[in-house]
CSV table of C-alpha atoms and ligand atoms in Angstrom, one decimal:
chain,number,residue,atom,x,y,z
A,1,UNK,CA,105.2,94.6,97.5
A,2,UNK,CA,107.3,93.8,100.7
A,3,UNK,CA,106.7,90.8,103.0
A,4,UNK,CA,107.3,92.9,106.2
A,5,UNK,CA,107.4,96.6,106.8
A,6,UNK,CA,108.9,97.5,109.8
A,7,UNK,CA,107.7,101.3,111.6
A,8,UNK,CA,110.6,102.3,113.7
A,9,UNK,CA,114.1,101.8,113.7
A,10,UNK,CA,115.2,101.6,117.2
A,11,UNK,CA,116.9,98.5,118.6
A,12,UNK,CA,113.5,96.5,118.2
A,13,UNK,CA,113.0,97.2,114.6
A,14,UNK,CA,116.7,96.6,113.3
A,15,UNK,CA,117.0,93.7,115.7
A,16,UNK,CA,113.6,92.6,113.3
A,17,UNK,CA,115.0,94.0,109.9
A,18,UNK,CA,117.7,91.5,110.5
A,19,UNK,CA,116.2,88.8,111.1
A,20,UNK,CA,113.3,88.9,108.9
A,21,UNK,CA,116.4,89.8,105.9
A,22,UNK,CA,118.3,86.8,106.7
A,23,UNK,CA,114.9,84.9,106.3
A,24,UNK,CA,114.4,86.6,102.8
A,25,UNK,CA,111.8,88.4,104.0
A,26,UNK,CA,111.8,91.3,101.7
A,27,UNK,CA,111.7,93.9,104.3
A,28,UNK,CA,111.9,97.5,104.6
A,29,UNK,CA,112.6,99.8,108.5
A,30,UNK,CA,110.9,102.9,107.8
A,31,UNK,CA,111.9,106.0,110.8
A,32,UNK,CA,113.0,108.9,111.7
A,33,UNK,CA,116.2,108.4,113.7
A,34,UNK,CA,118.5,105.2,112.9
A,35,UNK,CA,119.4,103.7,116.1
A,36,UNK,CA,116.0,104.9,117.7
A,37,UNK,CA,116.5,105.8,121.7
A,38,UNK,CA,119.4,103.8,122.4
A,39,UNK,CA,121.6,106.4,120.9
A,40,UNK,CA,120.8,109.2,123.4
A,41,UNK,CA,122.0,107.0,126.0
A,42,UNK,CA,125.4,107.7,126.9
A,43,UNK,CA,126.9,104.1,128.2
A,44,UNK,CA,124.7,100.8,127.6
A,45,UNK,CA,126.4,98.5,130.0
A,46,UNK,CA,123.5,95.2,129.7
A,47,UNK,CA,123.4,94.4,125.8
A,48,UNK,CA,124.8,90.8,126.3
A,49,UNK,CA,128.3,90.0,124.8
A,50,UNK,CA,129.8,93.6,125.1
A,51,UNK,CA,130.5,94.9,128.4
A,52,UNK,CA,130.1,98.5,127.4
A,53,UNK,CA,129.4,100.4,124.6
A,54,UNK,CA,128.4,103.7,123.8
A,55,UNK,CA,124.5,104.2,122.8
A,56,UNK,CA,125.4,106.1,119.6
A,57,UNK,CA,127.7,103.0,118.7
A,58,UNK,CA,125.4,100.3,119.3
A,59,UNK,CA,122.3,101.8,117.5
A,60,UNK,CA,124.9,102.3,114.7
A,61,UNK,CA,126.0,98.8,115.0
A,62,UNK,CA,122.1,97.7,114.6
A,63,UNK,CA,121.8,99.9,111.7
A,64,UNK,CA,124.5,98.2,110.4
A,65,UNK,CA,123.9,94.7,110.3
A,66,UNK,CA,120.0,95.1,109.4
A,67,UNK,CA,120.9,96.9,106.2
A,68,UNK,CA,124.0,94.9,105.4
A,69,UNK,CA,121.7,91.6,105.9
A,70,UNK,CA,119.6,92.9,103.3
A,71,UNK,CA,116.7,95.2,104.7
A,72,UNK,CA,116.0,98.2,103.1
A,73,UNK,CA,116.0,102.0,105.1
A,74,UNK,CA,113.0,104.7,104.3
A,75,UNK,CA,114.4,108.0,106.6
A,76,UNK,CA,110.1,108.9,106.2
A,77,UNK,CA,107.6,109.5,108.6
A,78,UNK,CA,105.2,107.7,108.8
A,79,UNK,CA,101.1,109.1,108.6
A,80,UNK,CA,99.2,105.9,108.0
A,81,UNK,CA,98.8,102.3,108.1
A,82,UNK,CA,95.8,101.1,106.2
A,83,UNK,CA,94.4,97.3,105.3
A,84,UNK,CA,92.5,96.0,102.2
A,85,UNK,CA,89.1,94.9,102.7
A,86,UNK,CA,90.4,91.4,102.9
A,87,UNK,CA,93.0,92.2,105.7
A,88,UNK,CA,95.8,90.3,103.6
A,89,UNK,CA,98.2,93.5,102.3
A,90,UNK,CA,98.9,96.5,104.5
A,91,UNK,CA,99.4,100.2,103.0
A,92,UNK,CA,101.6,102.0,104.5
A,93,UNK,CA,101.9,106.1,104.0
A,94,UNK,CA,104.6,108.2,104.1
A,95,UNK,CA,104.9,112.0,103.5
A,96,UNK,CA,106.5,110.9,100.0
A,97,UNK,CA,105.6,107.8,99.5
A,98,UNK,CA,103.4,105.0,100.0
A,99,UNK,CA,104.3,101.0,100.4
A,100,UNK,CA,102.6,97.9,100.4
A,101,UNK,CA,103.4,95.2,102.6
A,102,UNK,CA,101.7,91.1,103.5
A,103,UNK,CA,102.9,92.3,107.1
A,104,UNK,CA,103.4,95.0,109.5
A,105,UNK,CA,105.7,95.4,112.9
A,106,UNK,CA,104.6,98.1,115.0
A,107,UNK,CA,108.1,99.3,117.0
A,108,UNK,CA,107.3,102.7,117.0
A,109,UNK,CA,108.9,103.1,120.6
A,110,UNK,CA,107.6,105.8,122.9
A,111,UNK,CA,107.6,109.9,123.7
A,112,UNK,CA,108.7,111.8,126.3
A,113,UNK,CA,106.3,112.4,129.1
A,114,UNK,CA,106.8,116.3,130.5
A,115,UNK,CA,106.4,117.6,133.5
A,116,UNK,CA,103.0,119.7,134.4
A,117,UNK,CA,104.7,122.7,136.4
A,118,UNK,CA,105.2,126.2,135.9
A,119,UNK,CA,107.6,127.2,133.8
A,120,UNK,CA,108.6,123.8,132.0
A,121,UNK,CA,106.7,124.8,128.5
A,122,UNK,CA,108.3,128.0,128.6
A,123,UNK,CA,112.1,127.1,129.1
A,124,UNK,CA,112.0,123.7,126.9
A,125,UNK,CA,115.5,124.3,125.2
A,126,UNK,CA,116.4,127.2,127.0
A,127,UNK,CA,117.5,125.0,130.0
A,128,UNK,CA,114.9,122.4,130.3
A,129,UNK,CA,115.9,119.1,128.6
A,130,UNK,CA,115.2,115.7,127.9
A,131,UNK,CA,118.4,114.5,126.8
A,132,UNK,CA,121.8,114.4,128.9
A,133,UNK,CA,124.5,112.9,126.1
A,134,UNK,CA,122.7,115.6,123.7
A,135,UNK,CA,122.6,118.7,125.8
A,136,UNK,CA,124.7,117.5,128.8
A,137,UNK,CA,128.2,119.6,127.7
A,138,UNK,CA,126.4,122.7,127.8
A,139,UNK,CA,126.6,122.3,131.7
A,140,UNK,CA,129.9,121.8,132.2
A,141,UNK,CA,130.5,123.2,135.9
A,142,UNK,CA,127.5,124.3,136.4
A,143,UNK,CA,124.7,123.2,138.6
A,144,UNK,CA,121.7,120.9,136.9
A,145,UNK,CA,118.4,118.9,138.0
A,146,UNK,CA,116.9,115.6,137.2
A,147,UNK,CA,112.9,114.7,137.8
A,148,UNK,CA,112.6,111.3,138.0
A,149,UNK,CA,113.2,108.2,140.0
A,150,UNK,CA,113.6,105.2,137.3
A,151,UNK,CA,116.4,104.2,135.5
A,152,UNK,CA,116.5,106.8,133.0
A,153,UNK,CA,116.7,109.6,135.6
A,154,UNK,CA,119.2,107.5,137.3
A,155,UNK,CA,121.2,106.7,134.0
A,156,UNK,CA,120.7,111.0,133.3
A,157,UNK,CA,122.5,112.0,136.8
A,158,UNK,CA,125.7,109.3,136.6
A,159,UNK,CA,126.2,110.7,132.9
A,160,UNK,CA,126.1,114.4,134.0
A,161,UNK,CA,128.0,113.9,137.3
A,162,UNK,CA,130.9,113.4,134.9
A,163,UNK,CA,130.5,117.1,133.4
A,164,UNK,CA,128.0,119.1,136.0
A,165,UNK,CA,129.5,120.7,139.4
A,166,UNK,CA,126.0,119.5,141.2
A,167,UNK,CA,123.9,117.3,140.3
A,168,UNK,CA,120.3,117.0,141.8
A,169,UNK,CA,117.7,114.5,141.6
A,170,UNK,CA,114.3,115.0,142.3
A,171,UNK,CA,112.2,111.5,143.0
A,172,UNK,CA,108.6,112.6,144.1
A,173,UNK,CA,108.4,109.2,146.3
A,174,UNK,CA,110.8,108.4,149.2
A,175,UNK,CA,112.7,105.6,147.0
A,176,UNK,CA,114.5,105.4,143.6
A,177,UNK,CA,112.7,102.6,141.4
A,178,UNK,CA,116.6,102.0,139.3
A,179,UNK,CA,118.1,99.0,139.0
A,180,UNK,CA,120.7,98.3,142.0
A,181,UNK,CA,123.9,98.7,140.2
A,182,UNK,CA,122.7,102.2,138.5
A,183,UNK,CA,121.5,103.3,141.9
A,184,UNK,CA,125.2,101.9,143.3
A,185,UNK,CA,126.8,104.4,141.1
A,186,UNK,CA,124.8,107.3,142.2
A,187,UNK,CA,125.7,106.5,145.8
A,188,UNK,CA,129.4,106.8,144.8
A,189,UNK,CA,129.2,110.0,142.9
A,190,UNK,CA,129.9,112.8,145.4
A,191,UNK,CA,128.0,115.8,143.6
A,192,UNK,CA,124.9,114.0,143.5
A,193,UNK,CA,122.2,114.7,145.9
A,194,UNK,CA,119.1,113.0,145.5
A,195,UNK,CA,116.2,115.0,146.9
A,196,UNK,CA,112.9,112.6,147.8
A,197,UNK,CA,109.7,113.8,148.4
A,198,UNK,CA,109.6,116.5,146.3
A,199,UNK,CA,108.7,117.5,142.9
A,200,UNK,CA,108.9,120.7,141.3
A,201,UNK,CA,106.5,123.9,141.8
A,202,UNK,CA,107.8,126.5,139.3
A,203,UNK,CA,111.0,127.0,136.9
A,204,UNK,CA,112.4,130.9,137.6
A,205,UNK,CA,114.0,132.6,135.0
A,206,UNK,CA,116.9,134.9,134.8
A,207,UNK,CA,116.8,138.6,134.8
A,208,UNK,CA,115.7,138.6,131.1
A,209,UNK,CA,113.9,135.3,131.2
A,210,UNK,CA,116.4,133.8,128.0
A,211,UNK,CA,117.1,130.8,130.3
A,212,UNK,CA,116.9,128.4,133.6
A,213,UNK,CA,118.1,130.0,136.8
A,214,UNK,CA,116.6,128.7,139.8
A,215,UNK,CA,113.7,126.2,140.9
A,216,UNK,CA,111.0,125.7,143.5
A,217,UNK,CA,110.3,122.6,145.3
A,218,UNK,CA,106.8,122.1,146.3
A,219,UNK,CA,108.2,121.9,149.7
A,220,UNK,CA,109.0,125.2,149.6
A,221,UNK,CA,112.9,124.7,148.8
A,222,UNK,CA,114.8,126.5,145.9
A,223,UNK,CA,117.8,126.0,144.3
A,224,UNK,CA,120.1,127.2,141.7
A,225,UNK,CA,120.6,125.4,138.4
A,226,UNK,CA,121.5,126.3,134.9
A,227,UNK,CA,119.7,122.7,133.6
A,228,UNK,CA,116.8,120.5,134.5
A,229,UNK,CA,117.0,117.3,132.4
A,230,UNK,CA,113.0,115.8,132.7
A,231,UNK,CA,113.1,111.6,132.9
A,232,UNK,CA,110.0,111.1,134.2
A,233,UNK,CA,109.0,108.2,131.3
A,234,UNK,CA,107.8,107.7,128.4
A,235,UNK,CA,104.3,107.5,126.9
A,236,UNK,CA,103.9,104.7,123.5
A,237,UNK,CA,103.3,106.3,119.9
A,238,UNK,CA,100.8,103.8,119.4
A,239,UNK,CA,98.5,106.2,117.2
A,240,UNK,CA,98.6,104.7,113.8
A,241,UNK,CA,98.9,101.4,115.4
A,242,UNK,CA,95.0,102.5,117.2
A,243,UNK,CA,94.0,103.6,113.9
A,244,UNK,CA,94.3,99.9,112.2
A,245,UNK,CA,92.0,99.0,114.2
A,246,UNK,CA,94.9,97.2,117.2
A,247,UNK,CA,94.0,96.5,120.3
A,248,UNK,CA,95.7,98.7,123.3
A,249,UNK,CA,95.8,98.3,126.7
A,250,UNK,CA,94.9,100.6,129.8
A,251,UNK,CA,98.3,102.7,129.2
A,252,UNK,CA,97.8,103.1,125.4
A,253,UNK,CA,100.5,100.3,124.9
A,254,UNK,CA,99.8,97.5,122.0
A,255,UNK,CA,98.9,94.4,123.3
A,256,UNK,CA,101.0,91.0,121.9
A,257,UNK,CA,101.1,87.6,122.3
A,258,UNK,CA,104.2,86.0,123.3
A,259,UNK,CA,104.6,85.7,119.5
A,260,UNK,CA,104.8,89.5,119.1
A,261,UNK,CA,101.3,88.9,117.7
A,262,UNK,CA,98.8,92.1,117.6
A,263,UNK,CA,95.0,91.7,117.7
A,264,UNK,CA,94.9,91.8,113.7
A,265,UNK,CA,96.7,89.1,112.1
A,266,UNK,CA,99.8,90.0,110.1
A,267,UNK,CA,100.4,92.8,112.2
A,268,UNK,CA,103.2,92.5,114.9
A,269,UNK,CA,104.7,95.0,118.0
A,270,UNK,CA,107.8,94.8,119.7
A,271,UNK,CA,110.0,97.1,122.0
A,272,UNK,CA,108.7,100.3,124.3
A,273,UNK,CA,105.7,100.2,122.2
A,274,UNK,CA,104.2,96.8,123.4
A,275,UNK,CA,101.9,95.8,126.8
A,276,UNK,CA,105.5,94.0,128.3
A,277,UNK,CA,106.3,95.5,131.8
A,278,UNK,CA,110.0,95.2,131.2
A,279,UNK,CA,111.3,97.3,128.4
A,280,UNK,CA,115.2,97.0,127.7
A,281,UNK,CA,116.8,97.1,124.8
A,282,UNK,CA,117.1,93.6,124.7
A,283,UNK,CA,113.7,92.7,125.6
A,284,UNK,CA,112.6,95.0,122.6
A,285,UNK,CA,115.0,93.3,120.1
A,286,UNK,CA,114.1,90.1,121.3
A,287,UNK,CA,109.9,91.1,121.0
A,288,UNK,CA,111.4,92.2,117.4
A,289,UNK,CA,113.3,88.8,116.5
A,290,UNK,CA,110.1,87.1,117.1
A,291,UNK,CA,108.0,89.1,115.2
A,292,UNK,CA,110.0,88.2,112.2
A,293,UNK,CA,110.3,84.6,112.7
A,294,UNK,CA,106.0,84.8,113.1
A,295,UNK,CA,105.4,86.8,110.2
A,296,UNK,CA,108.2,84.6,108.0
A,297,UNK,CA,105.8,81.3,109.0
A,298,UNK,CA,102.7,83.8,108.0
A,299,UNK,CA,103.9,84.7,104.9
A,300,UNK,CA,104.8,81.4,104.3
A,301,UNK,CA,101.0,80.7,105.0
A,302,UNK,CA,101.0,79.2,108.2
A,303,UNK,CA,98.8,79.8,111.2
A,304,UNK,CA,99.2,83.1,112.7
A,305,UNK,CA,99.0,81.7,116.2
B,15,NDP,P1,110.0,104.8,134.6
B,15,NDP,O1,108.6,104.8,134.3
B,15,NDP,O2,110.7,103.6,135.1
B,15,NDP,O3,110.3,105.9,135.8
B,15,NDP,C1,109.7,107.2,135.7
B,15,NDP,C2,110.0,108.0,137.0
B,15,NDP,O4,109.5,109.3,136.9
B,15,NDP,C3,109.4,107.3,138.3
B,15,NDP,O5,110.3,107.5,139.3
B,15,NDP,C4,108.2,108.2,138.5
B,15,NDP,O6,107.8,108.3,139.8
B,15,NDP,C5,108.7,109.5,138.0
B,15,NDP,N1,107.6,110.4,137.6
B,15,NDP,C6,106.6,110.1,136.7
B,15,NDP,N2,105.7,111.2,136.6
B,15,NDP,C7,106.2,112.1,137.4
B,15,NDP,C8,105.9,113.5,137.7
B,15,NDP,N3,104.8,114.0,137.1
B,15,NDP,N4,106.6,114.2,138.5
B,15,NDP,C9,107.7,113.6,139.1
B,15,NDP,N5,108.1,112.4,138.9
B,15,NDP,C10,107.4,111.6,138.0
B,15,NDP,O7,110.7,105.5,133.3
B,15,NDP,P2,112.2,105.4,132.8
B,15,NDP,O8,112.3,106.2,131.6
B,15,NDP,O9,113.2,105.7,133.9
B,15,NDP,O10,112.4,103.8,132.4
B,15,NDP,C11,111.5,103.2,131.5
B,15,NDP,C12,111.9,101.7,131.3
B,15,NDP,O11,113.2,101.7,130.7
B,15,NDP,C13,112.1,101.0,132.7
B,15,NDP,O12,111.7,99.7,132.6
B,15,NDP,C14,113.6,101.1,132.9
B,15,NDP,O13,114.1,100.1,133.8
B,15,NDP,C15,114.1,101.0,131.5
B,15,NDP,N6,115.5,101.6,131.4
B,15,NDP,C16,116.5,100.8,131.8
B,15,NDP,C17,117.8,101.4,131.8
B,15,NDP,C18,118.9,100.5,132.3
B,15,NDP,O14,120.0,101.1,132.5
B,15,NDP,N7,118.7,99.3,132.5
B,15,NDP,C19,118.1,102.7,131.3
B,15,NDP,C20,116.9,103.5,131.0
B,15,NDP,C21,115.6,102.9,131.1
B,15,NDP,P3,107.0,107.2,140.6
B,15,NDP,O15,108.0,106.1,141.0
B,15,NDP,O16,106.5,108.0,141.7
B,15,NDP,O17,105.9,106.7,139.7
């Protein structure tokens, strides 16, 4: 039996792990990817205390000090979160496995949102992408694309500006919605272009239709480009969270208290996953943090709120 079972181990659910170890907690991260989304970004500039560090590193560097404080990785997936009748121990099930746990953090992050135009379905991995560190080097001097307008998009076009001969970015509004100094550094890069009121119509193929060659802009523009890296945001994998019976908001995103508290007591969400309108890494691993200190005073038997 485990005191906390953590679902995700992105920066939220190490940051947790952590904690809730150093509390003795017995506590187990059960996911996919170690490191979560943090490590597909190429330079994390905003993780206070280190000025830069690669996203690879620092999800690395989470990994690290969750498990060497004492918390135990399960690299499962996992299919369901269940609850005794009396709502005290949680099951959790995994393709292999099954745990039991007095209490539950939800950081199960988000997916990628894709793009409804023609074309994208049919040239996912043969030039449409949704990762620039992973795919970016196979566009070295060539010409690539970026939908989206936020941070991510932004963060996307710096990192293949380095690698790409032109870099476009397609924002459907007439503004880019990143931060100032990401939007600083796309001013300075010389081979971006940023494109505004404009979204994508169809993706052409080549000759023999193996890969990305050209695009149409709803505004009747084309261009030529080898890549088109989608950033458009993210959707929350809040399924099995639904299925326990959590309550969601409008967007599908769990709702918590500023105690990382869910709707059923003893279960907890932090990071992308959660109702919070700004989702950082820190903001997750701090929604995570607090989860572990609540559900060490729960498990202690204290008041859940
Ligand atoms: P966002 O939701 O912030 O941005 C999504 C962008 O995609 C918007 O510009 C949106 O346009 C556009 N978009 C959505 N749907 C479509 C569509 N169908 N066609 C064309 N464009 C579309 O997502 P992000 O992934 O960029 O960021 C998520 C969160 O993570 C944010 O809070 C962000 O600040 C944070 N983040 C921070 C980073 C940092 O360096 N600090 C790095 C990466 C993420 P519209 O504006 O019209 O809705």
């Amino acid at each position: 039996m485990y005191d906390f079972i953590i679902i995700g181990s992105g920066a939220s659910g190490l940051s947790a792990a952590m904690y809730a170890a150093r509390l003795n907690l017995k506590t187990a991260v059960i996911g996919e990817m170690p490191g979560g989304l943090i490590t597909s970004t190429h330079v994390v500039e905003n993780w206070p205390g280190t000025v830069s560090i690669s996203g690879p590193d620092l999800g690395m560097a989470l990994f690290e000090h969750a498990t060497k404080a004492g918390a135990e990785f399960k690299n499962e997936k996992v299919l369901e979160v269940t609850k005794s009748e009396d709502g005290k121990i949680f099951t959790v099930k995994t393709a292999s496995n099954e745990y039991q746990s007095k209490t539950i953090l939800f950081a199960t992050g988000t997916q990628h949102r894709s793009l409804d135009a023609k074309g994208i379905k049919e040239f996912e991995n043969k030039g449409v992408s949704y990762c620039a560190l992973c795919d970016g080097a196979f566009y070295k001097d060539k010409n690539v694309c970026i939908v989206g307008g936020g941070d991510s998009a932004a963060k996307e076009a710096i990192f293949l500006s380095q690698v790409a001969t032109k870099v476009y970015i397609i924002v459907r509004k007439d503004v880019l919605r990143a931060e100032p100094r990401n939007q600083e550094l796309i001013a300075a890069a010389s081979n971006i272009e940023v494109l505004y009121n404009t979204e994508i119509a169809e993706v052409i193929g080549d000759d023999e239709g193996k890969k990305v060659a050209k695009i149409l802009t709803k505004d009747g523009r084309e261009f030529a480009v080898d890549g088109i890296f989608l950033a458009i945001g993210h959707m929350a994998q809040t399924e099995l969270a639904s299925k326990l019976g959590v309550e969601l908001n409008q967007k599908g995103e769990i709702k918590i208290s500023r105690h990382s508290e869910t709707s059923v007591p003893g279960v907890y969400a932090a990071g992308d996953c959660a109702d919070t309108e700004f989702k950082q890494a820190i903001t997750g691993s701090a929604e995570g943090v607090t989860a572990a200190y609540y559900a060490f005073k729960y498990v202690q038997g204290g008041a859940n709120f």
